[in-house]
Short mmCIF file of C-alpha atoms and ligand atoms in Angstrom, two decimals:
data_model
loop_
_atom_site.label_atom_id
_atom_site.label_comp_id
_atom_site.label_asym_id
_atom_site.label_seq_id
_atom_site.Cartn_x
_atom_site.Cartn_y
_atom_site.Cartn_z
CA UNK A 61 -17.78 5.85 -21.54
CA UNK A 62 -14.75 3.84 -21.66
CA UNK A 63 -14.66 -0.04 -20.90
CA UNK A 64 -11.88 0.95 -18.24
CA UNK A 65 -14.03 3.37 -16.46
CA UNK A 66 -16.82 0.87 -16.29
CA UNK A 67 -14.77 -1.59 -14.62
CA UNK A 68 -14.13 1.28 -12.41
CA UNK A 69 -17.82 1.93 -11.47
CA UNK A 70 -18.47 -1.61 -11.04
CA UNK A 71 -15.60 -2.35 -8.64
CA UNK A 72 -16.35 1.18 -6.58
CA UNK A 73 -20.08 -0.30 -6.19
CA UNK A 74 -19.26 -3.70 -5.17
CA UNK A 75 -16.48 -2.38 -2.88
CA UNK A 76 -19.30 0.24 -1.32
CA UNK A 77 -21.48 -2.93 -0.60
CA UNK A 78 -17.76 -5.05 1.09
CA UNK A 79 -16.07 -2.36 3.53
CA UNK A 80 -16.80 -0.41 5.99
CA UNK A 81 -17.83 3.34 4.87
CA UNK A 82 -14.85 4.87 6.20
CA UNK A 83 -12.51 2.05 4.28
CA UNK A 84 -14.45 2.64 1.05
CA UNK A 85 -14.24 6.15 1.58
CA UNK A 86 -10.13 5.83 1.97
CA UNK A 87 -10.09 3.36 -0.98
CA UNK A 88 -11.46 6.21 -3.60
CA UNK A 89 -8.94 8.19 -1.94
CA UNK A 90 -5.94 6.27 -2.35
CA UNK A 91 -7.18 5.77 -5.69
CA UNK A 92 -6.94 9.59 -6.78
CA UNK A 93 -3.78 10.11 -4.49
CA UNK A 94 -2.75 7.12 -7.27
CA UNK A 95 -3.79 8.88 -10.00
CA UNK A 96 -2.39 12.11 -9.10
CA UNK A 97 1.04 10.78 -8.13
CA UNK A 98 1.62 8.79 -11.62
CA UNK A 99 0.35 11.98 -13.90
CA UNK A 100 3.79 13.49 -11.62
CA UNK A 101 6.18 10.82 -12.16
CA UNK A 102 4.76 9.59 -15.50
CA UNK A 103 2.83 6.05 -14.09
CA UNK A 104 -0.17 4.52 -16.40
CA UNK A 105 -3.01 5.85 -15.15
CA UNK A 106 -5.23 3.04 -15.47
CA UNK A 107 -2.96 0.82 -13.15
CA UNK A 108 -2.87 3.56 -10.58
CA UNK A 109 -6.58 3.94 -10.23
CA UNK A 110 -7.26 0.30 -10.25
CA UNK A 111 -4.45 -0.89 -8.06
CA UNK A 112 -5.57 2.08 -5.92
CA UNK A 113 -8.88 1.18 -5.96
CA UNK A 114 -8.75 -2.49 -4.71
CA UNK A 115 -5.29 -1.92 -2.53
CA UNK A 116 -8.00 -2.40 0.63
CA UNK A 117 -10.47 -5.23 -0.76
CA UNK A 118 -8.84 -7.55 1.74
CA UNK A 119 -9.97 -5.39 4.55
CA UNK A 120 -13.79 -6.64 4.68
CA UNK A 121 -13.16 -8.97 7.64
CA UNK A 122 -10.99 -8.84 10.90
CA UNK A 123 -7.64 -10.16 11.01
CA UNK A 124 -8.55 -13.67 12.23
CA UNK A 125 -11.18 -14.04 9.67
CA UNK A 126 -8.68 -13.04 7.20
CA UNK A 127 -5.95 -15.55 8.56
CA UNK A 128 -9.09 -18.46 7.81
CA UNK A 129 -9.71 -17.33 4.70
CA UNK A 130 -5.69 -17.51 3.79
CA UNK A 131 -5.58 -20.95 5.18
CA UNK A 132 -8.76 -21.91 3.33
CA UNK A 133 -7.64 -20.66 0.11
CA UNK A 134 -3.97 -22.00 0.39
CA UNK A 135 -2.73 -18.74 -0.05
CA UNK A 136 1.06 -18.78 1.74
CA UNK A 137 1.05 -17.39 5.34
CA UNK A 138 4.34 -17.12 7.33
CA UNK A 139 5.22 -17.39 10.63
CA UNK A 140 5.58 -13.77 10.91
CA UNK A 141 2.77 -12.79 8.87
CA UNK A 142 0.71 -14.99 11.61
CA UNK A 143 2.79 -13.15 14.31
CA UNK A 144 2.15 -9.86 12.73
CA UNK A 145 -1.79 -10.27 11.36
CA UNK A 146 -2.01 -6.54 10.51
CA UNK A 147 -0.26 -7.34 7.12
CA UNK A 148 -2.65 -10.15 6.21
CA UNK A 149 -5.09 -8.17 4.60
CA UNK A 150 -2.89 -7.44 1.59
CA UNK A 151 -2.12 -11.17 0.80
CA UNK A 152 -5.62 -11.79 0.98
CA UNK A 153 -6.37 -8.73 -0.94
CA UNK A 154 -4.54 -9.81 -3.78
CA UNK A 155 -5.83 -12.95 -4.01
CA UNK A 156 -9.65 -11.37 -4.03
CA UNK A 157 -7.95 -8.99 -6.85
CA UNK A 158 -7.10 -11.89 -9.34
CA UNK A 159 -9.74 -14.14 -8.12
CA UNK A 160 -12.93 -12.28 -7.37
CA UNK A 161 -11.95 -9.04 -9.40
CA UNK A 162 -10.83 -10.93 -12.48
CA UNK A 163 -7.45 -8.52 -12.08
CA UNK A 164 -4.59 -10.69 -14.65
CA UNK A 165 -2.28 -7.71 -14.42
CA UNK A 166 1.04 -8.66 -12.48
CA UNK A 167 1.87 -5.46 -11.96
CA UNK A 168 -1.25 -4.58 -10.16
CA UNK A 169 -1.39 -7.79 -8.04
CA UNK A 170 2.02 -7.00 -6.96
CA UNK A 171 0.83 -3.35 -5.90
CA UNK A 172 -1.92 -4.63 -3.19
CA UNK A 173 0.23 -7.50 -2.27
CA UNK A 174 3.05 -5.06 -0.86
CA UNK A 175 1.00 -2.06 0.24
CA UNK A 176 1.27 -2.61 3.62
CA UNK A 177 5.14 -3.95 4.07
CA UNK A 178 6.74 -2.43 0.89
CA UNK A 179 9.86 -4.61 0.22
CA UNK A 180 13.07 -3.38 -1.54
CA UNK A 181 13.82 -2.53 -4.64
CA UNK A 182 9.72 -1.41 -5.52
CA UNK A 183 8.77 -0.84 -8.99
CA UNK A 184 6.87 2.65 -9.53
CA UNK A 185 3.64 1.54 -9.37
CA UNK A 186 4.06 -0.36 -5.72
CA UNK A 187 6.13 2.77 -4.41
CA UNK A 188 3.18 5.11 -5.61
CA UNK A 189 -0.05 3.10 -4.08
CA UNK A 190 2.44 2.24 -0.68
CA UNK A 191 3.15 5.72 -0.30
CA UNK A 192 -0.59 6.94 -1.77
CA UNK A 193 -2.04 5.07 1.01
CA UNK A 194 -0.32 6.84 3.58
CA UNK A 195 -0.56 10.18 2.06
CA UNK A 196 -3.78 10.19 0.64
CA UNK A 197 -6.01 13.19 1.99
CA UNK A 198 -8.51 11.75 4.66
CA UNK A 199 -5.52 10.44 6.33
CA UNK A 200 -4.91 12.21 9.87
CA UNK A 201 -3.03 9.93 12.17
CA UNK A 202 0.41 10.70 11.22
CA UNK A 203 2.00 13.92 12.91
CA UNK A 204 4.65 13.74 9.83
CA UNK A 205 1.94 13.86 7.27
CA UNK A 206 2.28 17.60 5.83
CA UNK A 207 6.20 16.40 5.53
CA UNK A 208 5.55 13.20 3.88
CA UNK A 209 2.47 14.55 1.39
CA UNK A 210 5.28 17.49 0.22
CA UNK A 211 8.04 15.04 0.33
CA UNK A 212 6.44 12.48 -2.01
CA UNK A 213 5.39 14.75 -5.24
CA UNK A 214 9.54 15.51 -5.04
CA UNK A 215 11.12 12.15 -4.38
CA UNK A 216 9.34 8.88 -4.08
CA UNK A 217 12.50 6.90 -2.98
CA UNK A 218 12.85 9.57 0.20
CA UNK A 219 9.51 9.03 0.63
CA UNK A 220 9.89 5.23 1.01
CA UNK A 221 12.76 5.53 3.45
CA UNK A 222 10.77 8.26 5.89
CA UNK A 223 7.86 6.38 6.25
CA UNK A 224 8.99 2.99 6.58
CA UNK A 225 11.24 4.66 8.97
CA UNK A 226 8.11 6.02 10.97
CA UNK A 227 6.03 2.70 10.85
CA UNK A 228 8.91 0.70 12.62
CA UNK A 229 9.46 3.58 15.01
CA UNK A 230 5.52 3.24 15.81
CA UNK A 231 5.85 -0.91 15.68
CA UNK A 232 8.26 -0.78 18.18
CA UNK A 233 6.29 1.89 20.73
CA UNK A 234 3.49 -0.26 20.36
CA UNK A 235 5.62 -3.35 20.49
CA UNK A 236 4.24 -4.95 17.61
CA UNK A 237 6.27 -7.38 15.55
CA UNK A 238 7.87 -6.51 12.73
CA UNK A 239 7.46 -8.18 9.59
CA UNK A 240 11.07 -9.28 7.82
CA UNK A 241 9.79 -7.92 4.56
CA UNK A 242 9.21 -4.39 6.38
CA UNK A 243 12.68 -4.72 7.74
CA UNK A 244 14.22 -5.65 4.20
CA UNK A 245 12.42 -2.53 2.52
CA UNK A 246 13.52 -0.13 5.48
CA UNK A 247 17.58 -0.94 4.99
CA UNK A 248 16.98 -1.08 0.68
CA UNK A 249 15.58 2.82 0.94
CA UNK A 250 17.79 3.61 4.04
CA UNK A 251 20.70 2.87 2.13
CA UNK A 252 19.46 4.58 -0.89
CA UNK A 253 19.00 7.96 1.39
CA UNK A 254 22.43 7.61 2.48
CA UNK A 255 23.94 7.39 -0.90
CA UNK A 256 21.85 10.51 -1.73
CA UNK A 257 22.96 12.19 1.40
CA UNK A 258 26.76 11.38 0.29
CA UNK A 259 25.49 13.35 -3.04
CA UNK A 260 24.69 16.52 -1.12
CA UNK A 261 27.01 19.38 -2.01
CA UNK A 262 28.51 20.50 1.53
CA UNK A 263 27.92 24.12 2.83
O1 DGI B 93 -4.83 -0.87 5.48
P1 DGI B 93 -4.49 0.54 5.88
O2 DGI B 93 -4.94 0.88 7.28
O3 DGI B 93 -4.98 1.55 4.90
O4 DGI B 93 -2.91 0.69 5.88
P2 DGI B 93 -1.80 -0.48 5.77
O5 DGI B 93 -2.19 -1.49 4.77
O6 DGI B 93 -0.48 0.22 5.59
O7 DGI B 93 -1.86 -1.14 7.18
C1 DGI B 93 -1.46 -0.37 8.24
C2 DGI B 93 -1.23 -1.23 9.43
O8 DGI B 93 -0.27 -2.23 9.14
C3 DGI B 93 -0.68 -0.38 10.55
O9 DGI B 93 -1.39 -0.72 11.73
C4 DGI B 93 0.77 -0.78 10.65
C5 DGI B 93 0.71 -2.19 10.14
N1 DGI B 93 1.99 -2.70 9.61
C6 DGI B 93 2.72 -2.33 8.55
N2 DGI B 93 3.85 -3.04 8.48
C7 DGI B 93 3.81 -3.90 9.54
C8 DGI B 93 2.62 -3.68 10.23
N3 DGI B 93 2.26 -4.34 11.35
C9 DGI B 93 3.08 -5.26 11.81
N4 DGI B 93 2.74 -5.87 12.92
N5 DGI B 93 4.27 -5.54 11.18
C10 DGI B 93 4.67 -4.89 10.04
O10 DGI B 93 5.75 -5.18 9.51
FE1 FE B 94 -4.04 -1.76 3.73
FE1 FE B 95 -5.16 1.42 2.82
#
């Protein structure tokens, strides 16, 4: 066995004993979704499983806990991050990831810290565990979810734009506030689609 894969076992059993059974179960998930969508678009595999893997160690307390444990730890909350705690768990989460995980890889940090908002301008690995997350196959919420699990083994950038167009469509039903960042990575992959649009032949 390979020194990765133990690292692999060992975070999958301390995660099993940390979330909820449902959360670990979607963490192994995402982590294959991961896998599978870098062996398409030619991602390391080792970063996709791990950043995969840990996207969700954040998520072993409620929000408010979570917004302590950011204070505590002096990791940077904004106003709108307090307004909008549902994205908390993914600052936190990276934090655990380099400080209880032993994680040094920036790229992999920068993967759980923008799961949940995206931003613009995403480098493979963030685009593949943001939109593995959503896809991955004991998902069931989303009504656009046969769309978006087609959609993303084609183009990862279209991918981006539909489902950051969805979540702020569902923020603002549920009148939730929107983070900035969210904003920011919905107009970076909207404009994106409409260059590609402008690309289409016409007929
Ligand atoms: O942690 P997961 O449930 O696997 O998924 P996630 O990390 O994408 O979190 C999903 C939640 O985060 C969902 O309830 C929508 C919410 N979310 C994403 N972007 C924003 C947001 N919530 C607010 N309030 N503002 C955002 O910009
Ligand atoms: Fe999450
Ligand atoms: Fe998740």
């Amino acid at each position: 066995m390979t020194e990765a894969y133990n690292l692999i076992l060992s975070y999958r059993k301390n995660l099993e004993t940390k979330l909820d059974p449902m959360r670990y179960e979607h963490s192994l998930s995402v982590s294959f979704t991961c896998m599978s969508l870098a062996m398409r678009f030619g991602c390391d595999l080792e970063q996709a499983e791990l950043a995969g893997l840990l996207h969700d160690c954040g998520k072993r307390y409620s929000d408010d806990i979570i917004l302590k444990k950011c204070k505590k730890h002096g990791i940077l909350v904004t106003p709108e991050e307090e307004e909008a705690p549902a994205v908390l768990h993914a600052n936190y989460g990276a934090w655990l990831a380099k400080h209880k995980y032993g994680i040094r890889d920036p790229e992999i940090l920068s993967a759980i810290l923008y799961h949940t908002t995206g931003k613009p301008d995403m480098t493979l690995l963030e685009k593949i565990v943001y939109i593995a997350d959503y896809i991955e196959p004991r998902r069931n919420k989303a009504e656009n979810l046969p769309r978006m699990r087609s959609l993303a083994y084609e183009d990862l950038d279209e991918t981006m734009y539909e489902i950051l167009k969805g979540t702020i469509e569902y923020l603002d039903r549920k009148s939730g506030s929107i983070d900035p960042i969210t904003l920011k990575a919905f107009e970076y992959y909207q404009e994106l689609h409409q260059k590609n649009v402008l690309k289409l032949p016409k007929n």
